Amino acid sequence: MSAQPTITALTFEQHSTGRGIGIASPRMSWKFAANDNTIQNWEQSAYDLEITRGSSTEDYHIVSSNSLLVPWPSRPLHSREIVRIRIRSYGGSIAAPTDWSAWETLECGLLKRQDWTAHAISHSVKQKEGPLRPLRFRKPFRIQSLMSVTRARLYITSLGVFQAYTNGSPVGDHFLAPGWTSYRHRLNYEVFDIAPLLHEGENIIAVEVAEGWYATRLGFHGGKRFIYGDEMALIAQLEIDSEHGREVIISDSSWKSHTSALISSEIYDGEVFDAREEVEGEGWTTNLFQDHSWCEVREIEFPKADLISPNAPSIRVTQIVKPVAIITSPSGKTIVDFGQNLVGRIRIPSLQVPQDTTITLTHAEVLENNELGTRPLRIAKCTDIIISSGRELQNWAPRFTFHGFRYVQITNWIPTLTNLHAEVLHTDLIRTGTFKSSHPMINKLHENATWSMRGNFLSIPTDCPQRDERLGWTGDIQIFAPSASFLYNTAGMLSDWLEDLSVEQLATEKGIPPFVVPDVLSDTWPCFPQAIWDDVTILLPWTLYQTYGDVQILARQYESMVTWLDRGVRRGNDRLWDDELFQLGDWLDPTAPPENPGNARTDGTFVADAYLVHVTRILGDISAILGHVDNAARYKDEYLGLKRRFQDKYVTKEGYLVGDTQTALALVIYFDLLDSESQIENAGARLARLVRKAKFQVSTGFAGTPIITHALCKVGYVQLAYRMLQEKTCPSWMFPITMGATTIWERWDSMRADGSINPGEMTSFNHYALGSIVNWLHKDVAGLVCATQYFS
């Protein structure tokens, strides 16, 4: 008799856990594990589903081979409802089912706005200028009998970022909650089980709130402050169920508040901690603390944004990195080298220096002339400051900021290799893909791309994690998404981000997406239509669908897609792009001067037109999948017409292009913009000649880099693609590795061969976009290509 597989990993929607889900009828998925090598070609034919709801049990037998995002069979859940679910499957050549899966618990969050009775509270005195000093809030409550408590849930969010405590213990292991969303429209909340932290008698809930992304300065040239609001606030709702009923402790005027011992805490500039203003230990978070000097809070207007339970996991510490060297610079500065460019913070387990000593920790990614290379940070200070009380400071780390760094310059304290370490921070996604070859430098390239992804997936997908920017640029994630979604399960995080993109885009009259999401630039840099960047509306949902098979992502984003293509694109008389509109195009072409990164060899309108034909075809396919028959036919006709006009405009009968560059040829080959075999053959041969002429150096920017090796392989020049990959002279993928890079750089020459930093204002050493080559490593080198419409 053949063995049956084991059911594992029962999950709900794209939610990271089963607690606090914000959907009343969540879809379910499960996987199979085979512990017996006799199990081959096994396929599910049906499954049993058992659901316990309160005291009742529901049983379902469903004939289906699907185990991915299967429909919820029962009546919709209601707020706070807790159910238990298990699955068993039928399949193979025997009639007996698999063993039941382990029971999984699913718990709904607060599904309706009226479920929230908490008020938004702030300090009694409104701060007039930024940076805003972080605030602390406290509320005592009593529990008569701990034995009678059956459930205790804290529903919490903030205008700013928060850390909550119950009876002196941190609530959760998250960082910078509730994360960054389009705060005008969507505000995440978190759900915590705090029952293990409660005790009989007097209890305390305490919360510290800092600016985070809500009120800090964001953007270029120092940024703009108070984009979303000019004061921080807490919204908390603690619900304790017991045998006697439900007690609800809400944030309201009965709470007390005080300014924090943190003088300031900003995303770009870092955190200033004055230990002289800190009470002994963390006493303010316990019931032993006397808060007589604290003041009453002030209730403020409740946010108009929808309160959302996010699908994405929280930001967490995911790795500890110890220093590898202590350096004394030529000017006598003390610099700690962690050996890896990372995103996170420093932790010092124990620190004791004389009272009033000011210790500074300044972070940077590189050294220049053996001194800390801070020029690429622009106006961002990236400096944490500790002012000593004279007492021992234990387990210090900044609470509400993060830095991109490999090196930390420290003043007024002597670091060693053992008295501090770095903590890596990012959205705690599940790792799903790895790559390893026999070539050490190719392995290093892949590792560098993974590090850059981790460092730039911190609540949202950002461009860089260090300078006065750190924004959710749409073009960067559009080209890197196929790579990212192989490396980690990005479905929850990126689908959440896409919802922000939609609300930002659809709130405008013209339906043009902002350059960055959440949008913090349009007040000073109004958005105008752009290929590649704005095409994220179509290409990112399509990538997620191909990777995860979630058709609801397509359905949810469909209005955004159609709005962009029908209203957002600025067209000329031929229905292609308006030639007069500036296009970012093949951004960061290696020949572009440092001060003008958009000055590429490939015409920007050519790039835009190629993308327009491509995304029109894809939107036709999406329309067909979703059953929008009329739109599917319309976009198919539009695609064929655009392709014909593109060929008339740019392609000779022999397949030669008006724009004869590596990027132009790669686009027409990879996007199937040519018809005849002779045209394709000639274009491939010309691309091969250009690659050889460039001596295998990269000649592409944002548009060409993700596809150049794919295109070479598509027309039979596989060995050229491999040779190009291994080129070590600049510009190439291997050049940064020869220079000691541990992440992907923004520019091919962010650091010059002589060790000097590129003079351009935009010079990041942690930018994943040019690392999109790893998608080719996964698909063409490793051969992991989906044989159907999506992976399942």
Coordinates of N, CA and C in Angstrom, one line a residue, residues 223-395:
G223 N 14.0 67.0 3.6 CA 12.6 66.5 3.8 C 11.6 67.5 4.3
K224 N 10.4 67.1 4.4 CA 9.3 67.9 4.9 C 8.7 67.3 6.1
R225 N 8.5 68.1 7.2 CA 8.0 67.6 8.4 C 6.5 67.7 8.5
F226 N 5.8 66.9 9.3 CA 4.4 67.0 9.6 C 3.6 66.8 8.3
I227 N 4.0 65.8 7.5 CA 3.2 65.6 6.2 C 1.8 65.0 6.6
Y228 N 1.8 64.1 7.6 CA 0.5 63.5 7.9 C -0.2 64.2 9.1
G229 N 0.6 64.8 10.0 CA 0.0 65.4 11.2 C 1.1 66.0 12.1
D230 N 0.8 66.8 13.0 CA 1.8 67.5 13.8 C 1.8 67.1 15.3
E231 N 1.1 66.0 15.6 CA 1.2 65.5 16.9 C 0.9 64.0 16.9
M232 N 1.7 63.4 17.8 CA 1.6 61.9 18.0 C 0.4 61.6 18.9
A233 N -0.1 60.3 18.7 CA -1.2 59.9 19.5 C -1.2 58.4 19.7
L234 N -1.9 57.9 20.7 CA -2.1 56.5 21.0 C -3.5 56.1 20.9
I235 N -3.8 55.0 20.3 CA -5.2 54.4 20.3 C -5.0 53.0 20.8
A236 N -5.6 52.7 22.0 CA -5.4 51.3 22.6 C -6.7 50.9 23.1
Q237 N -7.0 49.6 22.9 CA -8.2 49.0 23.4 C -7.9 47.6 24.0
L238 N -7.9 47.5 25.3 CA -7.6 46.2 25.9 C -8.9 45.5 26.4
E239 N -9.1 44.3 25.9 CA -10.4 43.6 26.2 C -10.0 42.3 26.9
I240 N -10.5 42.2 28.2 CA -10.3 41.1 29.0 C -11.6 40.3 29.3
D241 N -11.6 39.1 28.7 CA -12.8 38.2 28.9 C -12.6 37.3 30.1
S242 N -13.6 37.2 30.9 CA -13.5 36.3 32.1 C -14.9 35.6 32.2
E243 N -14.9 34.8 33.2 CA -16.2 34.1 33.5 C -17.3 35.1 33.9
H244 N -16.9 36.3 34.2 CA -17.9 37.3 34.7 C -18.3 38.3 33.5
G245 N -17.7 38.1 32.4 CA -18.0 39.0 31.2 C -16.7 39.6 30.6
R246 N -16.9 40.7 30.0 CA -15.8 41.4 29.3 C -15.6 42.8 29.9
E247 N -14.3 43.0 30.3 CA -13.9 44.3 30.7 C -13.1 45.0 29.6
V248 N -13.4 46.2 29.3 CA -12.7 46.9 28.2 C -12.0 48.1 28.8
I249 N -10.7 48.2 28.6 CA -9.9 49.3 29.0 C -9.5 50.1 27.8
I250 N -9.9 51.3 27.6 CA -9.7 52.0 26.4 C -8.8 53.2 26.7
S251 N -8.1 53.7 25.6 CA -7.3 54.9 25.8 C -8.4 56.1 25.8
D252 N -8.3 56.8 26.8 CA -9.3 58.0 27.0 C -8.6 58.9 28.0
S253 N -9.4 59.9 28.5 CA -8.9 60.9 29.3 C -8.5 60.4 30.7
S254 N -8.7 59.2 31.0 CA -8.3 58.6 32.3 C -6.9 58.2 32.4
W255 N -6.2 58.2 31.2 CA -4.8 57.8 31.2 C -3.9 59.0 31.6
K256 N -2.7 58.7 31.9 CA -1.7 59.8 32.2 C -0.5 59.7 31.2
S257 N 0.1 60.9 31.1 CA 1.2 60.9 30.1 C 2.4 61.8 30.6
H258 N 3.5 61.6 30.0 CA 4.8 62.3 30.3 C 5.7 62.2 29.1
T259 N 6.5 63.2 28.9 CA 7.5 63.1 27.9 C 8.5 62.1 28.2
S260 N 9.1 61.5 27.2 CA 10.1 60.4 27.3 C 11.5 60.9 27.7
A261 N 12.3 60.0 28.2 CA 13.7 60.3 28.3 C 14.4 60.3 27.0
L262 N 13.7 59.9 25.9 CA 14.2 60.2 24.6 C 14.0 61.6 24.2
I263 N 15.0 62.4 24.0 CA 14.8 63.8 23.6 C 14.3 63.9 22.2
S264 N 14.7 63.1 21.3 CA 14.2 63.0 20.0 C 14.4 61.6 19.4
S265 N 13.6 61.3 18.4 CA 13.9 60.0 17.7 C 13.3 60.1 16.3
E266 N 14.2 60.2 15.4 CA 13.8 60.5 14.0 C 14.4 59.4 13.1
I267 N 13.7 59.2 12.0 CA 14.1 58.1 11.0 C 15.4 58.5 10.4
Y268 N 15.6 59.7 9.9 CA 16.8 60.1 9.2 C 18.0 60.4 10.2
D269 N 17.6 61.1 11.3 CA 18.7 61.7 12.1 C 19.2 60.8 13.2
G270 N 18.3 59.8 13.7 CA 18.7 59.0 14.8 C 18.0 59.4 16.1
E271 N 18.5 58.9 17.2 CA 17.8 59.0 18.5 C 18.7 59.6 19.5
V272 N 18.2 60.5 20.3 CA 18.9 61.1 21.4 C 18.3 60.6 22.7
F273 N 19.1 59.9 23.5 CA 18.6 59.4 24.8 C 19.3 60.1 26.0
D274 N 18.6 60.7 26.8 CA 19.1 61.4 28.0 C 18.9 60.5 29.2
A275 N 19.8 59.7 29.6 CA 19.7 58.8 30.7 C 19.4 59.5 32.0
R276 N 19.8 60.8 32.1 CA 19.6 61.5 33.3 C 18.1 61.7 33.6
E277 N 17.3 61.7 32.5 CA 15.9 61.9 32.7 C 15.1 60.6 32.8
E278 N 15.8 59.5 32.9 CA 15.2 58.2 33.0 C 15.1 57.8 34.4
V279 N 13.9 57.2 34.8 CA 13.8 56.7 36.1 C 14.6 55.4 36.2
E280 N 14.9 55.0 37.4 CA 15.6 53.7 37.6 C 15.0 52.6 36.8
G281 N 15.8 51.9 36.0 CA 15.3 50.7 35.3 C 14.2 51.2 34.4
E282 N 13.1 50.4 34.3 CA 12.0 50.7 33.4 C 10.8 50.9 34.3
G283 N 11.0 51.5 35.5 CA 9.9 51.6 36.5 C 8.6 52.2 36.0
W284 N 8.7 53.1 35.0 CA 7.4 53.7 34.6 C 6.5 52.7 33.9
T285 N 7.0 51.5 33.5 CA 6.1 50.5 32.9 C 5.6 49.5 33.9
T286 N 5.8 49.7 35.2 CA 5.4 48.8 36.2 C 4.4 49.5 37.2
N287 N 3.7 48.6 38.0 CA 2.7 49.2 38.9 C 3.4 49.8 40.2
L288 N 4.7 49.6 40.3 CA 5.4 50.2 41.5 C 5.7 51.7 41.3
F289 N 5.6 52.1 40.1 CA 6.0 53.5 39.8 C 4.9 54.5 40.2
Q290 N 5.4 55.6 40.8 CA 4.4 56.6 41.3 C 4.4 57.7 40.2
D291 N 3.2 57.9 39.6 CA 3.1 58.8 38.5 C 2.5 60.1 38.9
H292 N 2.7 60.6 40.1 CA 2.1 61.8 40.6 C 2.5 63.0 39.7
S293 N 3.7 63.0 39.2 CA 4.1 64.2 38.4 C 3.7 64.1 36.9
W294 N 3.0 63.0 36.6 CA 2.5 62.8 35.2 C 1.2 63.6 35.1
C295 N 0.9 64.0 33.9 CA -0.3 64.9 33.6 C -1.4 64.1 32.9
E296 N -2.5 64.7 32.9 CA -3.7 64.1 32.2 C -3.4 64.2 30.7
V297 N -4.0 63.2 30.0 CA -3.9 63.3 28.6 C -5.0 64.1 27.9
R298 N -4.8 64.4 26.7 CA -5.8 65.1 25.9 C -6.3 64.3 24.8
E299 N -7.6 64.1 24.7 CA -8.2 63.4 23.6 C -8.2 64.3 22.4
I300 N -7.8 63.7 21.2 CA -7.8 64.4 20.0 C -8.7 63.7 19.0
E301 N -8.8 64.3 17.8 CA -9.7 63.7 16.8 C -9.2 62.3 16.4
F302 N -10.2 61.4 16.3 CA -9.9 60.0 15.9 C -9.5 60.0 14.4
P303 N -8.5 59.3 14.0 CA -8.1 59.3 12.6 C -9.2 58.9 11.7
K304 N -9.3 59.5 10.5 CA -10.3 59.2 9.5 C -10.0 58.0 8.7
A305 N -8.7 57.6 8.7 CA -8.2 56.5 8.0 C -8.9 55.2 8.4
D306 N -9.0 54.2 7.5 CA -9.5 52.9 7.8 C -8.5 52.2 8.7
L307 N -8.9 51.6 9.8 CA -8.0 50.8 10.6 C -7.9 49.4 10.1
I308 N -6.7 49.0 9.8 CA -6.5 47.7 9.0 C -5.6 46.8 9.8
S309 N -6.0 45.5 9.8 CA -5.1 44.4 10.3 C -4.2 44.0 9.1
P310 N -3.0 44.2 9.2 CA -2.1 44.0 8.0 C -1.9 42.5 7.8
N311 N -1.7 42.2 6.5 CA -1.3 40.9 6.1 C 0.2 40.7 6.3
A312 N 1.0 41.7 6.2 CA 2.4 41.6 6.3 C 2.9 41.3 7.7
P313 N 4.0 40.5 7.9 CA 4.5 40.3 9.2 C 5.1 41.6 9.8
S314 N 5.4 41.6 11.1 CA 6.0 42.8 11.7 C 7.5 42.9 11.4
I315 N 8.0 44.1 11.6 CA 9.4 44.3 11.6 C 10.0 43.6 12.9
R316 N 11.1 42.9 12.7 CA 11.7 42.2 13.9 C 13.2 42.2 13.8
V317 N 13.9 41.9 14.9 CA 15.3 41.6 14.8 C 15.4 40.2 14.3
T318 N 16.1 40.0 13.2 CA 16.2 38.7 12.6 C 17.6 38.1 12.6
Q319 N 18.6 38.9 13.0 CA 20.0 38.4 13.1 C 20.8 39.3 13.9
I320 N 21.8 38.7 14.6 CA 22.8 39.4 15.3 C 24.1 39.4 14.5
V321 N 24.8 40.5 14.3 CA 26.0 40.6 13.6 C 27.1 41.2 14.6
K322 N 28.1 40.5 14.8 CA 29.2 41.0 15.7 C 30.3 41.7 14.9
P323 N 30.9 42.7 15.6 CA 32.0 43.5 14.9 C 33.1 42.6 14.5
V324 N 33.8 43.0 13.4 CA 35.0 42.2 13.0 C 36.3 43.0 13.2
A325 N 36.2 44.3 13.4 CA 37.4 45.1 13.6 C 37.1 46.4 14.3
I326 N 38.1 46.9 15.0 CA 38.0 48.3 15.6 C 39.1 49.0 14.9
I327 N 38.8 50.1 14.2 CA 39.7 50.9 13.4 C 40.0 52.2 14.0
T328 N 41.2 52.7 14.0 CA 41.5 54.1 14.3 C 41.8 54.8 13.0
S329 N 41.0 55.8 12.6 CA 41.1 56.5 11.4 C 42.4 57.4 11.4
P330 N 42.8 57.8 10.2 CA 43.9 58.8 10.2 C 43.8 60.0 11.0
S331 N 42.5 60.4 11.2 CA 42.3 61.6 12.1 C 42.1 61.3 13.5
G332 N 42.3 60.0 13.9 CA 42.2 59.5 15.2 C 40.8 59.1 15.7
K333 N 39.8 59.0 14.8 CA 38.5 58.6 15.2 C 38.4 57.1 15.4
T334 N 37.5 56.6 16.3 CA 37.3 55.2 16.5 C 36.1 54.7 15.7
I335 N 36.4 53.7 14.9 CA 35.3 53.2 14.0 C 35.2 51.7 14.1
V336 N 34.0 51.3 14.3 CA 33.7 49.8 14.4 C 33.3 49.3 13.1
D337 N 33.9 48.2 12.6 CA 33.6 47.6 11.3 C 32.8 46.3 11.6
F338 N 31.6 46.2 11.1 CA 30.8 45.0 11.3 C 30.9 44.0 10.1
G339 N 31.7 44.3 9.1 CA 32.0 43.4 8.1 C 30.9 43.2 7.1
Q340 N 29.7 43.8 7.3 CA 28.5 43.6 6.5 C 27.7 44.9 6.5
N341 N 27.4 45.4 5.3 CA 26.5 46.5 5.2 C 25.1 46.0 5.5
L342 N 24.5 46.5 6.5 CA 23.2 46.0 7.0 C 22.3 47.1 7.4
V343 N 21.0 46.7 7.7 CA 20.1 47.7 8.2 C 19.6 47.3 9.5
G344 N 19.7 48.2 10.5 CA 19.3 47.8 11.9 C 19.8 48.8 12.9
R345 N 20.3 48.4 14.0 CA 20.7 49.2 15.1 C 21.8 48.6 15.9
I346 N 22.5 49.4 16.7 CA 23.5 48.9 17.6 C 22.9 48.6 19.0
R347 N 23.3 47.5 19.6 CA 22.9 47.3 21.0 C 24.2 47.2 21.8
I348 N 24.1 47.8 23.0 CA 25.2 47.8 23.9 C 24.7 47.2 25.2
P349 N 25.1 46.0 25.6 CA 24.6 45.3 26.8 C 24.8 46.0 28.1
S350 N 26.0 46.7 28.2 CA 26.3 47.4 29.5 C 27.2 48.5 29.1
L351 N 26.8 49.7 29.7 CA 27.6 50.9 29.4 C 27.6 51.8 30.7
Q352 N 28.8 52.2 31.1 CA 28.9 53.0 32.3 C 30.0 54.0 32.1
V353 N 29.7 55.3 32.0 CA 30.7 56.3 31.9 C 30.2 57.5 32.9
P354 N 31.1 58.4 33.1 CA 30.8 59.5 34.1 C 29.5 60.3 33.6
Q355 N 28.8 60.8 34.6 CA 27.6 61.6 34.4 C 27.9 62.7 33.4
D356 N 26.9 63.0 32.6 CA 26.9 64.1 31.6 C 27.8 63.8 30.4
T357 N 28.5 62.6 30.3 CA 29.2 62.2 29.1 C 28.3 62.0 28.0
T358 N 28.6 62.6 26.8 CA 27.8 62.4 25.6 C 28.5 61.5 24.7
I359 N 27.9 60.4 24.4 CA 28.4 59.4 23.5 C 27.6 59.5 22.2
T360 N 28.4 59.5 21.1 CA 27.7 59.6 19.8 C 28.1 58.3 19.0
L361 N 27.1 57.8 18.2 CA 27.3 56.7 17.3 C 26.8 57.1 15.9
T362 N 27.8 57.4 15.0 CA 27.4 57.8 13.7 C 27.6 56.7 12.7
H363 N 26.6 56.4 11.9 CA 26.6 55.3 11.0 C 26.8 55.6 9.6
A364 N 27.5 54.8 8.9 CA 27.8 55.0 7.4 C 28.1 53.6 6.8
E365 N 27.9 53.6 5.5 CA 28.1 52.3 4.8 C 29.5 52.0 4.4
V366 N 30.3 53.0 4.1 CA 31.6 52.8 3.6 C 32.6 53.8 4.3
L367 N 33.9 53.5 4.0 CA 35.0 54.4 4.4 C 35.5 55.0 3.1
E368 N 36.0 56.2 3.2 CA 36.7 56.9 2.1 C 38.0 57.5 2.7
N369 N 39.1 57.1 2.2 CA 40.4 57.5 2.7 C 40.5 57.1 4.2
N370 N 39.9 55.9 4.5 CA 39.9 55.3 5.9 C 39.2 56.2 6.9
E371 N 38.4 57.1 6.4 CA 37.5 57.9 7.3 C 36.1 57.5 7.0
L372 N 35.2 57.8 7.9 CA 33.8 57.5 7.7 C 33.2 58.2 6.5
G373 N 32.6 57.5 5.6 CA 32.1 58.1 4.4 C 30.6 58.5 4.5
T374 N 30.4 59.8 5.0 CA 29.1 60.2 5.3 C 28.5 61.1 4.2
R375 N 29.2 61.5 3.2 CA 28.7 62.4 2.2 C 27.4 61.8 1.5
P376 N 27.4 60.4 1.2 CA 26.2 59.9 0.5 C 25.0 60.0 1.4
L377 N 25.1 60.2 2.7 CA 23.9 60.3 3.5 C 23.2 61.6 3.3
R378 N 23.8 62.6 2.6 CA 23.3 63.9 2.4 C 23.0 64.6 3.7
I379 N 21.7 65.0 4.0 CA 21.4 65.7 5.2 C 21.1 64.8 6.4
A380 N 20.9 63.6 6.1 CA 20.6 62.6 7.2 C 21.8 62.5 8.2
K381 N 21.5 62.7 9.5 CA 22.6 62.6 10.5 C 23.0 61.2 10.8
C382 N 22.0 60.3 10.8 CA 22.3 58.9 11.1 C 23.1 58.7 12.4
T383 N 22.8 59.5 13.4 CA 23.6 59.5 14.6 C 22.7 59.2 15.8
D384 N 23.1 58.3 16.7 CA 22.4 58.1 17.9 C 23.3 58.7 19.0
I385 N 22.6 59.3 20.0 CA 23.4 59.9 21.1 C 22.9 59.4 22.4
I386 N 23.8 59.2 23.3 CA 23.5 58.8 24.7 C 24.1 59.8 25.6
I387 N 23.3 60.4 26.5 CA 23.8 61.3 27.5 C 23.8 60.5 28.9
S388 N 24.9 60.3 29.5 CA 25.0 59.4 30.6 C 24.5 60.0 31.9
S389 N 23.9 59.2 32.7 CA 23.4 59.6 34.1 C 24.5 59.3 35.1
G390 N 25.5 58.6 34.7 CA 26.5 58.1 35.7 C 26.2 56.7 36.2
R391 N 25.0 56.3 36.1 CA 24.6 54.9 36.4 C 24.9 53.9 35.3
E392 N 25.0 52.7 35.6 CA 25.2 51.7 34.5 C 23.9 51.7 33.7
L393 N 24.1 51.7 32.3 CA 23.0 51.7 31.4 C 23.0 50.3 30.8
Q394 N 22.0 49.5 31.0 CA 21.9 48.1 30.6 C 21.1 48.0 29.3
N395 N 21.6 47.2 28.4 CA 20.9 46.7 27.2 C 20.3 47.8 26.4

